[in-house]
Short mmCIF file of N, CA and C in Angstrom, two decimals:
data_model
loop_
_atom_site.label_atom_id
_atom_site.label_comp_id
_atom_site.label_asym_id
_atom_site.label_seq_id
_atom_site.Cartn_x
_atom_site.Cartn_y
_atom_site.Cartn_z
N GLU W 198 121.23 117.44 88.87
CA GLU W 198 119.73 118.34 88.49
C GLU W 198 118.95 118.06 89.53
N ILE W 199 118.85 119.16 90.44
CA ILE W 199 117.35 119.60 90.96
C ILE W 199 116.19 120.89 90.15
N ASN W 200 115.52 121.00 90.37
CA ASN W 200 114.83 121.97 90.44
C ASN W 200 115.15 123.01 91.34
N VAL W 201 115.43 124.23 90.72
CA VAL W 201 115.63 125.45 91.43
C VAL W 201 114.47 126.63 91.22
N ILE W 202 113.92 127.41 92.11
CA ILE W 202 113.18 127.87 92.27
C ILE W 202 113.57 129.30 93.05
N ARG W 203 113.60 130.05 91.97
CA ARG W 203 113.80 131.68 92.51
C ARG W 203 112.42 132.79 92.29
N GLN W 204 112.14 133.55 93.26
CA GLN W 204 110.79 134.32 92.65
C GLN W 204 112.00 135.78 93.17
N ASP W 205 111.57 137.18 92.28
CA ASP W 205 111.97 138.18 92.11
C ASP W 205 111.33 138.99 93.37
N LYS W 206 111.97 139.22 94.20
CA LYS W 206 111.76 140.41 95.45
C LYS W 206 109.96 141.55 94.94
N THR W 207 110.87 141.57 93.78
CA THR W 207 110.09 143.37 94.17
C THR W 207 108.50 143.02 92.47
N THR W 208 108.75 141.68 91.80
CA THR W 208 108.03 141.60 91.08
C THR W 208 107.07 140.44 91.01
N GLY W 209 107.74 139.92 92.55
CA GLY W 209 106.88 138.52 92.76
C GLY W 209 107.38 137.27 91.18
N VAL W 210 107.87 137.48 90.43
CA VAL W 210 107.61 136.43 89.97
C VAL W 210 108.88 135.81 89.90
N THR W 211 108.38 133.98 89.78
CA THR W 211 108.66 133.04 90.32
C THR W 211 108.70 132.43 89.30
N THR W 212 110.50 131.63 88.97
CA THR W 212 110.74 130.85 87.85
C THR W 212 110.90 129.63 88.39
N ASN W 213 111.49 128.32 87.94
CA ASN W 213 111.61 127.20 88.27
C ASN W 213 112.20 126.66 86.89
N SER W 214 113.94 126.22 87.71
CA SER W 214 114.77 125.72 86.21
C SER W 214 115.60 124.97 86.96
N SER W 215 116.25 123.59 85.95
CA SER W 215 117.50 122.36 86.29
C SER W 215 118.53 123.24 86.36
N ALA W 216 119.14 122.89 87.97
CA ALA W 216 121.21 123.21 87.62
C ALA W 216 121.34 122.09 88.73
N ASN W 217 122.81 121.95 88.89
CA ASN W 217 123.55 121.12 89.06
C ASN W 217 123.91 122.13 90.77
N ALA W 218 123.40 121.50 91.71
CA ALA W 218 123.18 122.25 93.26
C ALA W 218 124.48 121.81 93.94
N GLY W 219 125.35 120.90 93.81
CA GLY W 219 126.12 120.24 94.96
C GLY W 219 126.06 119.07 95.06
N TYR W 220 125.38 118.46 96.09
CA TYR W 220 125.15 117.05 96.44
C TYR W 220 124.31 116.71 97.13
N SER W 221 122.94 115.21 97.34
CA SER W 221 122.30 115.07 98.18
C SER W 221 122.93 113.98 98.72
N ASP W 222 122.63 113.25 99.81
CA ASP W 222 122.97 111.75 100.45
C ASP W 222 121.40 111.59 101.18
N ALA W 223 121.24 110.27 101.40
CA ALA W 223 120.43 109.82 101.43
C ALA W 223 120.24 108.58 102.19
N LEU W 224 119.92 107.90 103.10
CA LEU W 224 120.05 106.64 103.73
C LEU W 224 118.97 106.06 104.33
N ARG W 225 117.83 104.93 103.77
CA ARG W 225 116.42 105.31 104.11
C ARG W 225 116.51 103.50 104.44
N LEU W 226 115.85 103.06 105.66
CA LEU W 226 115.64 101.48 106.21
C LEU W 226 113.65 101.78 106.43
N ASP W 227 113.49 100.73 105.66
CA ASP W 227 111.92 100.07 105.65
C ASP W 227 112.09 98.76 106.41
N ILE W 228 110.80 98.33 107.21
CA ILE W 228 110.35 97.79 107.83
C ILE W 228 109.19 97.30 107.53
N THR W 229 108.63 96.09 106.73
CA THR W 229 107.77 95.74 106.66
C THR W 229 107.23 94.02 107.73
N ALA W 230 105.77 94.58 107.70
CA ALA W 230 105.76 93.12 108.74
C ALA W 230 104.01 92.53 108.52
N SER W 231 103.69 91.70 107.84
CA SER W 231 102.72 90.96 107.68
C SER W 231 102.52 89.80 108.62
N ILE W 232 101.11 90.70 109.70
CA ILE W 232 100.39 89.40 110.62
C ILE W 232 99.32 89.08 110.18
N PRO W 233 99.67 87.86 110.47
CA PRO W 233 97.74 86.95 110.81
C PRO W 233 97.39 86.77 111.87
N VAL W 234 96.61 88.25 112.78
CA VAL W 234 96.32 87.79 114.07
C VAL W 234 95.78 86.95 114.96
N THR W 235 94.60 86.85 113.93
CA THR W 235 93.90 85.77 113.83
C THR W 235 92.76 85.34 112.68
N LYS W 236 92.63 84.16 112.62
CA LYS W 236 91.82 83.46 111.47
C LYS W 236 91.00 84.07 110.59
N TRP W 237 90.78 84.91 111.34
CA TRP W 237 89.73 86.04 110.74
C TRP W 237 90.51 87.60 110.36
N TRP W 238 91.81 87.73 110.96
CA TRP W 238 91.89 88.90 110.99
C TRP W 238 93.54 89.16 110.56
N SER W 239 93.95 90.14 109.53
CA SER W 239 95.60 90.21 108.68
C SER W 239 95.82 91.37 109.45
N SER W 240 96.73 91.81 109.24
CA SER W 240 97.14 93.13 110.00
C SER W 240 98.66 93.41 108.23
N ASP W 241 99.34 93.96 107.81
CA ASP W 241 100.11 94.48 106.92
C ASP W 241 100.82 95.75 107.59
N ASN W 242 101.78 95.71 108.00
CA ASN W 242 102.71 97.05 108.39
C ASN W 242 103.61 97.30 107.94
N SER W 243 104.49 98.99 108.18
CA SER W 243 105.05 99.06 107.00
C SER W 243 105.66 100.43 108.15
N ILE W 244 107.11 100.72 107.79
CA ILE W 244 107.54 101.69 109.25
C ILE W 244 108.49 102.11 108.19
N GLY W 245 108.85 103.63 107.64
CA GLY W 245 110.40 103.93 107.37
C GLY W 245 111.10 105.06 108.07
N VAL W 246 112.21 104.69 107.95
CA VAL W 246 112.84 105.80 108.52
C VAL W 246 113.84 106.20 107.69
N SER W 247 114.45 107.71 107.33
CA SER W 247 115.35 108.16 106.58
C SER W 247 116.30 109.47 107.06
N TYR W 248 117.62 109.38 106.47
CA TYR W 248 118.05 110.40 106.89
C TYR W 248 118.88 111.20 105.99
N ASN W 249 118.70 112.26 105.73
CA ASN W 249 119.10 113.27 104.23
C ASN W 249 120.07 114.10 104.66
N LYS W 250 120.96 114.59 104.08
CA LYS W 250 121.82 115.35 103.88
C LYS W 250 122.00 116.00 102.32
N ASP W 251 122.03 117.55 102.47
CA ASP W 251 121.50 118.22 101.07
C ASP W 251 122.66 119.23 101.39
N TYR W 252 123.43 119.85 100.24
CA TYR W 252 124.09 121.18 100.13
C TYR W 252 123.85 121.19 98.85
N SER W 253 123.47 122.82 98.58
CA SER W 253 123.91 123.47 97.53
C SER W 253 124.66 124.68 97.70
N LYS W 254 125.45 125.47 96.65
CA LYS W 254 125.93 126.33 96.49
C LYS W 254 125.95 127.28 95.29
N ILE W 255 124.70 126.80 94.84
CA ILE W 255 123.84 127.85 93.91
C ILE W 255 123.54 129.27 94.29
N PRO W 256 124.05 130.16 93.51
CA PRO W 256 123.85 132.03 93.91
C PRO W 256 122.14 132.20 94.57
N ASP W 257 121.58 132.85 95.66
CA ASP W 257 120.31 132.70 95.73
C ASP W 257 119.45 131.45 95.97
N TYR W 258 120.47 130.04 96.07
CA TYR W 258 119.62 128.79 96.73
C TYR W 258 120.29 128.02 96.88
N SER W 259 121.59 128.19 98.13
CA SER W 259 122.51 127.49 98.81
C SER W 259 121.87 127.06 100.36
N TYR W 260 122.23 126.21 100.40
CA TYR W 260 121.76 125.17 102.18
C TYR W 260 122.50 124.74 101.91
N ASN W 261 122.87 123.85 102.92
CA ASN W 261 123.48 122.93 103.99
C ASN W 261 122.46 122.26 104.79
N THR W 262 122.00 121.16 104.66
CA THR W 262 121.11 121.27 105.62
C THR W 262 121.21 119.27 105.73
N LYS W 263 120.80 119.09 107.08
CA LYS W 263 120.30 117.63 107.45
C LYS W 263 119.39 117.41 108.02
N SER W 264 118.71 116.31 107.42
CA SER W 264 116.92 116.51 108.56
C SER W 264 116.79 114.49 108.65
N PHE W 265 115.71 114.08 109.57
CA PHE W 265 115.48 112.72 109.43
C PHE W 265 113.62 112.77 109.46
N GLY W 266 113.74 111.95 108.20
CA GLY W 266 111.82 111.87 108.11
C GLY W 266 111.80 109.78 108.86
N ALA W 267 110.47 109.85 108.41
CA ALA W 267 110.09 108.77 109.01
C ALA W 267 108.49 108.70 108.47
N ASP W 268 107.88 107.39 108.34
CA ASP W 268 106.52 107.50 107.64
C ASP W 268 105.97 105.76 108.56
N PHE W 269 104.83 105.99 108.53
CA PHE W 269 104.24 104.45 109.17
C PHE W 269 102.78 104.57 108.19
N SER W 270 102.97 103.37 107.89
CA SER W 270 101.18 102.69 107.24
C SER W 270 100.83 100.66 107.89
N THR W 271 99.71 101.29 107.88
CA THR W 271 98.86 99.71 108.17
C THR W 271 97.95 99.60 107.37
N SER W 272 97.48 98.45 107.62
CA SER W 272 96.16 98.06 106.96
C SER W 272 95.53 96.43 107.51
N GLN W 273 94.42 96.84 107.77
CA GLN W 273 93.69 95.75 108.55
C GLN W 273 92.39 95.20 107.82
N THR W 274 92.57 93.85 107.58
CA THR W 274 92.06 93.22 106.73
C THR W 274 90.64 92.42 107.90
N PHE W 275 89.85 92.18 107.73
CA PHE W 275 89.10 91.46 108.96
C PHE W 275 87.55 90.28 107.86
N THR W 276 87.92 89.46 107.87
CA THR W 276 86.95 88.52 107.32
C THR W 276 86.21 88.35 107.97
N LEU W 277 84.82 88.50 107.97
CA LEU W 277 83.58 88.23 109.09
C LEU W 277 82.83 87.28 108.36
N PRO W 278 82.00 86.57 109.21
CA PRO W 278 80.80 85.62 108.26
C PRO W 278 80.08 86.35 107.87
N LYS W 279 79.18 85.08 106.81
CA LYS W 279 78.41 85.56 105.95
C LYS W 279 78.88 86.09 104.52
N LYS W 280 80.35 86.05 104.79
CA LYS W 280 81.28 86.44 102.95
C LYS W 280 81.06 87.69 103.28
N TYR W 281 81.11 88.37 104.65
CA TYR W 281 81.83 90.21 104.94
C TYR W 281 83.35 90.11 104.68
N LYS W 282 84.15 91.41 104.25
CA LYS W 282 85.20 91.49 104.34
C LYS W 282 85.57 93.33 104.52
N ILE W 283 85.90 93.53 105.70
CA ILE W 283 86.16 94.80 106.10
C ILE W 283 87.56 95.35 106.25
N GLN W 284 87.78 96.25 105.20
CA GLN W 284 89.54 96.53 105.29
C GLN W 284 89.89 98.12 105.33
N THR W 285 90.63 98.32 107.08
CA THR W 285 90.89 99.85 106.30
C THR W 285 92.38 100.15 106.56
N SER W 286 92.53 101.42 106.16
CA SER W 286 94.36 101.12 106.15
C SER W 286 94.65 102.81 106.50
N PHE W 287 96.07 103.11 106.97
CA PHE W 287 96.15 104.68 107.52
C PHE W 287 97.25 104.55 107.33
N TYR W 288 97.86 105.91 106.75
CA TYR W 288 99.27 106.24 106.28
C TYR W 288 99.23 107.68 107.55
N TYR W 289 100.77 107.71 107.54
CA TYR W 289 100.98 109.10 108.39
C TYR W 289 102.85 109.49 108.11
N SER W 290 102.92 110.21 107.43
CA SER W 290 104.39 110.86 107.09
C SER W 290 105.07 111.94 108.07
N ILE W 291 106.04 112.23 109.04
CA ILE W 291 105.92 113.14 109.82
C ILE W 291 106.63 114.41 108.75
N PRO W 292 106.55 115.72 109.45
CA PRO W 292 107.10 117.02 108.70
C PRO W 292 108.73 116.23 108.56
N THR W 293 109.33 117.12 107.57
CA THR W 293 111.04 116.71 107.33
C THR W 293 111.35 117.92 106.39
N SER W 294 112.55 118.05 106.32
CA SER W 294 113.02 118.88 105.42
C SER W 294 113.82 118.61 104.26
N SER W 295 114.22 119.47 103.12
CA SER W 295 115.50 118.73 102.09
C SER W 295 115.72 120.20 101.55
N GLY W 296 117.03 120.03 102.00
CA GLY W 296 117.38 121.88 101.14
C GLY W 296 116.44 122.83 102.03
N ILE W 297 116.32 123.92 101.13
CA ILE W 297 114.82 125.04 101.50
C ILE W 297 113.87 124.41 101.83
N THR W 298 113.58 123.24 101.31
CA THR W 298 112.37 122.75 101.81
C THR W 298 111.47 122.33 103.24
N LYS W 299 110.40 122.90 103.21
CA LYS W 299 110.13 122.08 104.57
C LYS W 299 108.60 121.46 104.22
N THR W 300 108.87 120.13 104.57
CA THR W 300 107.38 119.20 103.90
C THR W 300 106.72 118.78 105.29
N LEU W 301 104.93 119.37 104.80
CA LEU W 301 104.78 118.99 105.96
C LEU W 301 104.27 117.71 106.35
N SER W 302 103.24 117.09 107.10
CA SER W 302 102.52 116.06 107.70
C SER W 302 101.76 115.17 106.10
N ALA W 303 101.63 114.71 105.95
CA ALA W 303 100.53 113.57 105.30
C ALA W 303 99.91 112.46 105.58
N TYR W 304 98.92 112.56 106.21
CA TYR W 304 98.28 111.69 106.45
C TYR W 304 97.08 111.40 105.75
N GLN W 305 96.16 110.11 105.81
CA GLN W 305 95.29 109.48 105.39
C GLN W 305 94.26 108.43 105.93
N TRP W 306 93.29 108.19 106.06
CA TRP W 306 92.65 106.66 106.43
C TRP W 306 91.54 106.44 105.54
N ASP W 307 91.81 105.11 104.65
CA ASP W 307 90.14 104.99 103.92
C ASP W 307 90.31 103.54 104.82
N LEU W 308 88.99 103.20 103.93
CA LEU W 308 87.87 102.10 104.87
C LEU W 308 87.05 101.49 103.91
N GLY W 309 87.00 100.21 103.79
CA GLY W 309 85.90 99.44 102.67
C GLY W 309 85.27 98.76 102.97
N VAL W 310 84.13 97.80 102.24
CA VAL W 310 82.83 96.82 102.49
C VAL W 310 83.31 96.32 101.84
N GLN W 311 83.15 94.83 101.55
CA GLN W 311 83.11 93.90 100.31
C GLN W 311 81.93 92.99 100.66
N LYS W 312 80.97 92.62 100.46
CA LYS W 312 80.50 90.90 100.35
C LYS W 312 80.13 90.15 98.99
N GLN W 313 80.53 89.00 99.51
CA GLN W 313 80.66 88.44 98.29
C GLN W 313 78.80 87.41 98.29
N LEU W 314 78.58 87.51 96.99
CA LEU W 314 77.06 87.32 96.72
C LEU W 314 77.04 85.77 96.26
N TRP W 315 75.86 85.01 95.87
CA TRP W 315 75.74 84.23 95.17
C TRP W 315 76.53 82.93 94.44
N ASN W 316 77.09 82.12 95.26
CA ASN W 316 78.23 81.24 95.73
C ASN W 316 79.55 82.11 95.07
N ASN W 317 79.86 83.22 95.57
CA ASN W 317 81.13 83.89 95.04
C ASN W 317 81.25 84.27 93.65
N LYS W 318 79.91 84.70 93.24
CA LYS W 318 79.88 84.68 91.61
C LYS W 318 79.72 85.71 91.89
N ALA W 319 79.46 86.96 92.63
CA ALA W 319 79.06 88.38 92.53
C ALA W 319 80.34 88.96 93.73
N THR W 320 80.56 90.11 93.52
CA THR W 320 80.66 90.92 94.60
C THR W 320 80.46 92.43 94.27
N ILE W 321 80.06 92.85 95.61
CA ILE W 321 79.58 94.16 95.98
C ILE W 321 80.63 94.72 96.88
N LYS W 322 81.12 95.93 96.84
CA LYS W 322 82.29 96.64 97.17
C LYS W 322 81.76 98.24 97.41
N LEU W 323 82.10 98.25 98.70
CA LEU W 323 81.79 100.33 99.23
C LEU W 323 83.37 100.69 99.33
N ASN W 324 83.59 101.67 98.99
CA ASN W 324 85.45 102.16 99.48
C ASN W 324 84.95 103.83 100.21
N ALA W 325 85.67 104.19 101.19
CA ALA W 325 85.24 105.64 100.98
C ALA W 325 86.90 106.02 101.08
N ASN W 326 87.58 106.65 100.30
CA ASN W 326 88.87 107.13 100.24
C ASN W 326 88.79 108.42 101.33
N CYS W 327 90.27 108.43 102.18
CA CYS W 327 90.82 109.69 102.23
C CYS W 327 89.75 110.32 103.29
N ILE W 328 88.67 109.20 104.12
CA ILE W 328 88.10 109.95 105.08
C ILE W 328 88.06 110.74 105.88
N ILE W 329 89.75 110.56 106.88
CA ILE W 329 90.41 111.66 107.15
C ILE W 329 92.18 112.22 106.24
N GLY W 330 92.25 113.39 106.26
CA GLY W 330 93.66 113.47 105.44
C GLY W 330 93.73 114.21 104.76
N THR W 331 94.87 114.77 104.41
CA THR W 331 95.07 115.47 103.33
C THR W 331 95.19 115.59 102.02
N SER W 332 95.48 114.00 101.83
CA SER W 332 95.71 113.34 99.75
C SER W 332 96.27 114.98 99.32
N ALA W 333 97.26 115.30 100.16
CA ALA W 333 98.29 116.34 99.02
C ALA W 333 99.59 116.27 99.94
N TYR W 334 100.51 117.01 98.66
CA TYR W 334 101.62 116.82 98.77
C TYR W 334 101.85 118.74 99.27
N ARG W 335 102.42 119.07 101.15
CA ARG W 335 102.23 120.02 100.75
C ARG W 335 103.82 120.89 101.91
N SER W 336 104.76 121.74 100.78
CA SER W 336 105.66 122.18 101.22
C SER W 336 105.51 123.85 101.99
N HIS W 337 106.59 123.89 102.30
CA HIS W 337 107.23 125.59 102.15
C HIS W 337 107.96 125.67 101.90
N TYR W 338 108.64 126.29 100.67
CA TYR W 338 110.12 126.18 100.14
C TYR W 338 110.13 128.08 100.80
N LEU W 339 111.51 128.47 101.85
CA LEU W 339 112.12 129.35 102.57
C LEU W 339 113.36 129.77 102.18
N SER W 340 113.73 131.00 101.75
CA SER W 340 114.94 130.92 101.90
C SER W 340 115.29 132.71 101.83
N ASN W 341 116.47 133.52 101.39
CA ASN W 341 116.21 134.46 101.60
C ASN W 341 115.52 135.52 100.29
N ASN W 342 115.58 134.69 99.29
CA ASN W 342 114.72 135.34 97.95
C ASN W 342 113.69 134.81 97.77
N LEU W 343 113.08 134.15 99.11
CA LEU W 343 111.78 132.90 98.39
C LEU W 343 111.29 132.39 99.64
N ASP W 344 109.24 132.55 99.23
CA ASP W 344 108.75 132.07 100.26
C ASP W 344 107.52 131.62 99.99
N ILE W 345 107.44 130.54 99.31
CA ILE W 345 106.54 129.98 98.52
C ILE W 345 105.95 128.44 99.99
N TYR W 346 104.34 128.68 99.61
CA TYR W 346 103.61 127.11 99.65
C TYR W 346 103.39 126.90 99.05
N TRP W 347 103.63 125.55 98.78
CA TRP W 347 103.18 125.07 97.09
C TRP W 347 102.36 123.35 98.30
N LYS W 348 101.49 123.14 97.37
CA LYS W 348 100.31 122.01 97.59
C LYS W 348 99.79 121.19 96.89
N ASN W 349 99.96 120.15 96.21
CA ASN W 349 99.74 119.36 94.72
C ASN W 349 98.51 118.89 95.72
N GLU W 350 97.56 118.54 95.46
CA GLU W 350 96.52 118.09 96.05
C GLU W 350 95.92 116.82 94.95
N TRP W 351 95.91 115.90 95.48
CA TRP W 351 95.27 114.37 94.24
C TRP W 351 93.72 114.35 94.78
N GLU W 352 92.91 113.37 93.94
CA GLU W 352 91.34 113.25 94.39
C GLU W 352 91.71 113.21 95.86
N GLY W 353 90.35 114.22 96.64
CA GLY W 353 89.97 114.22 97.52
C GLY W 353 89.64 112.91 98.00
N LYS W 354 88.28 113.51 98.83
CA LYS W 354 87.52 112.47 99.75
C LYS W 354 86.59 112.09 98.55
N LYS W 355 86.18 111.03 98.61
CA LYS W 355 85.19 110.10 97.46
C LYS W 355 84.61 108.57 97.95
N ILE W 356 83.84 108.16 97.81
CA ILE W 356 82.86 107.09 98.10
C ILE W 356 82.47 105.99 96.58
N MET W 357 82.95 105.06 96.67
CA MET W 357 83.38 104.57 95.18
C MET W 357 82.00 102.98 95.73
N ALA W 358 81.19 102.59 95.32
CA ALA W 358 81.04 101.56 94.74
C ALA W 358 81.13 100.80 93.70
N SER W 359 81.08 99.59 93.61
CA SER W 359 80.93 98.67 92.63
C SER W 359 79.90 97.17 92.90
N PHE W 360 79.98 96.66 91.80
CA PHE W 360 79.75 95.63 91.68
C PHE W 360 80.38 94.77 90.60
N VAL W 361 80.79 93.20 91.05
CA VAL W 361 81.04 92.67 89.78
C VAL W 361 80.48 91.17 89.91
N TYR W 362 80.27 90.62 88.17
CA TYR W 362 79.70 89.83 88.45
C TYR W 362 80.85 88.91 87.32
N LYS W 363 80.78 87.41 87.55
CA LYS W 363 81.86 85.99 86.98
C LYS W 363 80.67 85.94 86.21
N PHE W 364 81.17 85.67 84.77
CA PHE W 364 80.24 84.82 84.20
C PHE W 364 80.84 83.60 83.72
N GLY W 365 79.99 83.12 83.53
CA GLY W 365 80.87 81.54 82.86
C GLY W 365 80.53 80.55 84.10
N SER W 366 81.52 79.26 84.05
CA SER W 366 81.32 78.25 85.06
C SER W 366 82.91 78.26 85.29
N ASN W 367 82.78 78.00 86.30
CA ASN W 367 84.09 78.01 87.28
C ASN W 367 84.76 76.29 87.11
N LYS W 368 84.47 75.47 86.83
CA LYS W 368 84.88 74.56 85.83
C LYS W 368 85.65 74.59 84.65
N ILE W 369 86.17 75.71 84.11
CA ILE W 369 87.06 75.35 82.49
C ILE W 369 88.16 75.05 83.24
N LYS W 370 89.08 74.69 82.61
CA LYS W 370 90.42 74.50 82.97
C LYS W 370 91.12 75.39 82.47
N SER W 371 92.23 75.60 83.51
CA SER W 371 92.99 76.98 83.25
C SER W 371 93.52 77.39 82.13
N SER W 372 93.81 78.46 81.83
CA SER W 372 94.24 78.45 80.18
C SER W 372 95.64 78.04 79.88
N ARG W 373 96.14 77.93 80.93
CA ARG W 373 97.86 77.17 80.83
C ARG W 373 97.59 75.59 80.96
N SER W 374 96.75 75.39 81.36
CA SER W 374 96.74 73.63 80.44
C SER W 374 96.38 73.63 79.24
N ARG W 375 95.41 74.36 78.27
CA ARG W 375 94.96 74.15 77.00
C ARG W 375 96.18 74.41 76.21
N THR W 376 96.05 74.05 74.89
CA THR W 376 97.31 74.15 73.91
C THR W 376 96.34 75.11 72.74
N THR W 377 97.04 75.84 71.79
CA THR W 377 96.69 76.63 70.75
C THR W 377 97.02 75.43 69.42
N ALA W 378 96.44 75.71 68.76
CA ALA W 378 96.66 74.78 67.15
C ALA W 378 98.51 75.72 66.82
N SER W 379 98.48 76.05 67.07
CA SER W 379 99.84 76.63 66.96
C SER W 379 100.92 76.07 67.58
N GLU W 380 100.61 75.77 68.54
CA GLU W 380 101.41 75.24 69.87
C GLU W 380 101.79 73.52 69.35
N SER W 381 100.33 73.33 69.15
CA SER W 381 100.64 71.66 68.57
C SER W 381 100.67 71.54 67.25
N GLU W 382 100.92 72.46 66.59
CA GLU W 382 101.63 72.20 65.60
C GLU W 382 103.31 72.64 65.84
N GLN W 383 103.62 73.33 66.49
CA GLN W 383 105.26 73.74 66.81
C GLN W 383 105.68 72.36 67.21
N ASN W 384 104.69 71.42 68.10
CA ASN W 384 104.84 70.23 68.36
C ASN W 384 105.68 68.95 67.54
#
């Protein structure tokens, strides 16, 4: 079943219901590579390519489409002297279609900086999300009786700062090597 969106041309009223449309075939290939560029620079990359074939025989919501899609993401981490770390990531997806839906491109760039302090007991971080980009799903539904621009928007541009401090001793045995009274009793 799929969501079927219909729009009355005279009143402009739009309805959304579920129906058995016919079929949808999809094939997708994803390739991911983590690359240690240097001792201080690492790169994580992913590319995905897809092929979709969609068919619907619903009156006023029929289609027979074939389309390609692709997306790319990369994350670069730089470990710098004096316990600084910079991470930047970028995502992009090409415009594609599925049925009567034409999905627009999506892209986003994020950047973060962190510094460890006091013998690694504290970390201060500053992150900027969606420096450039849409941070949204944008599409255009177009058929004989339908012409809708749809946009789902998530959290937009934001800057976050955090401070983490680890209390206690780093010399305490890990919880895996400790036993509880009930475990001793079971033995």
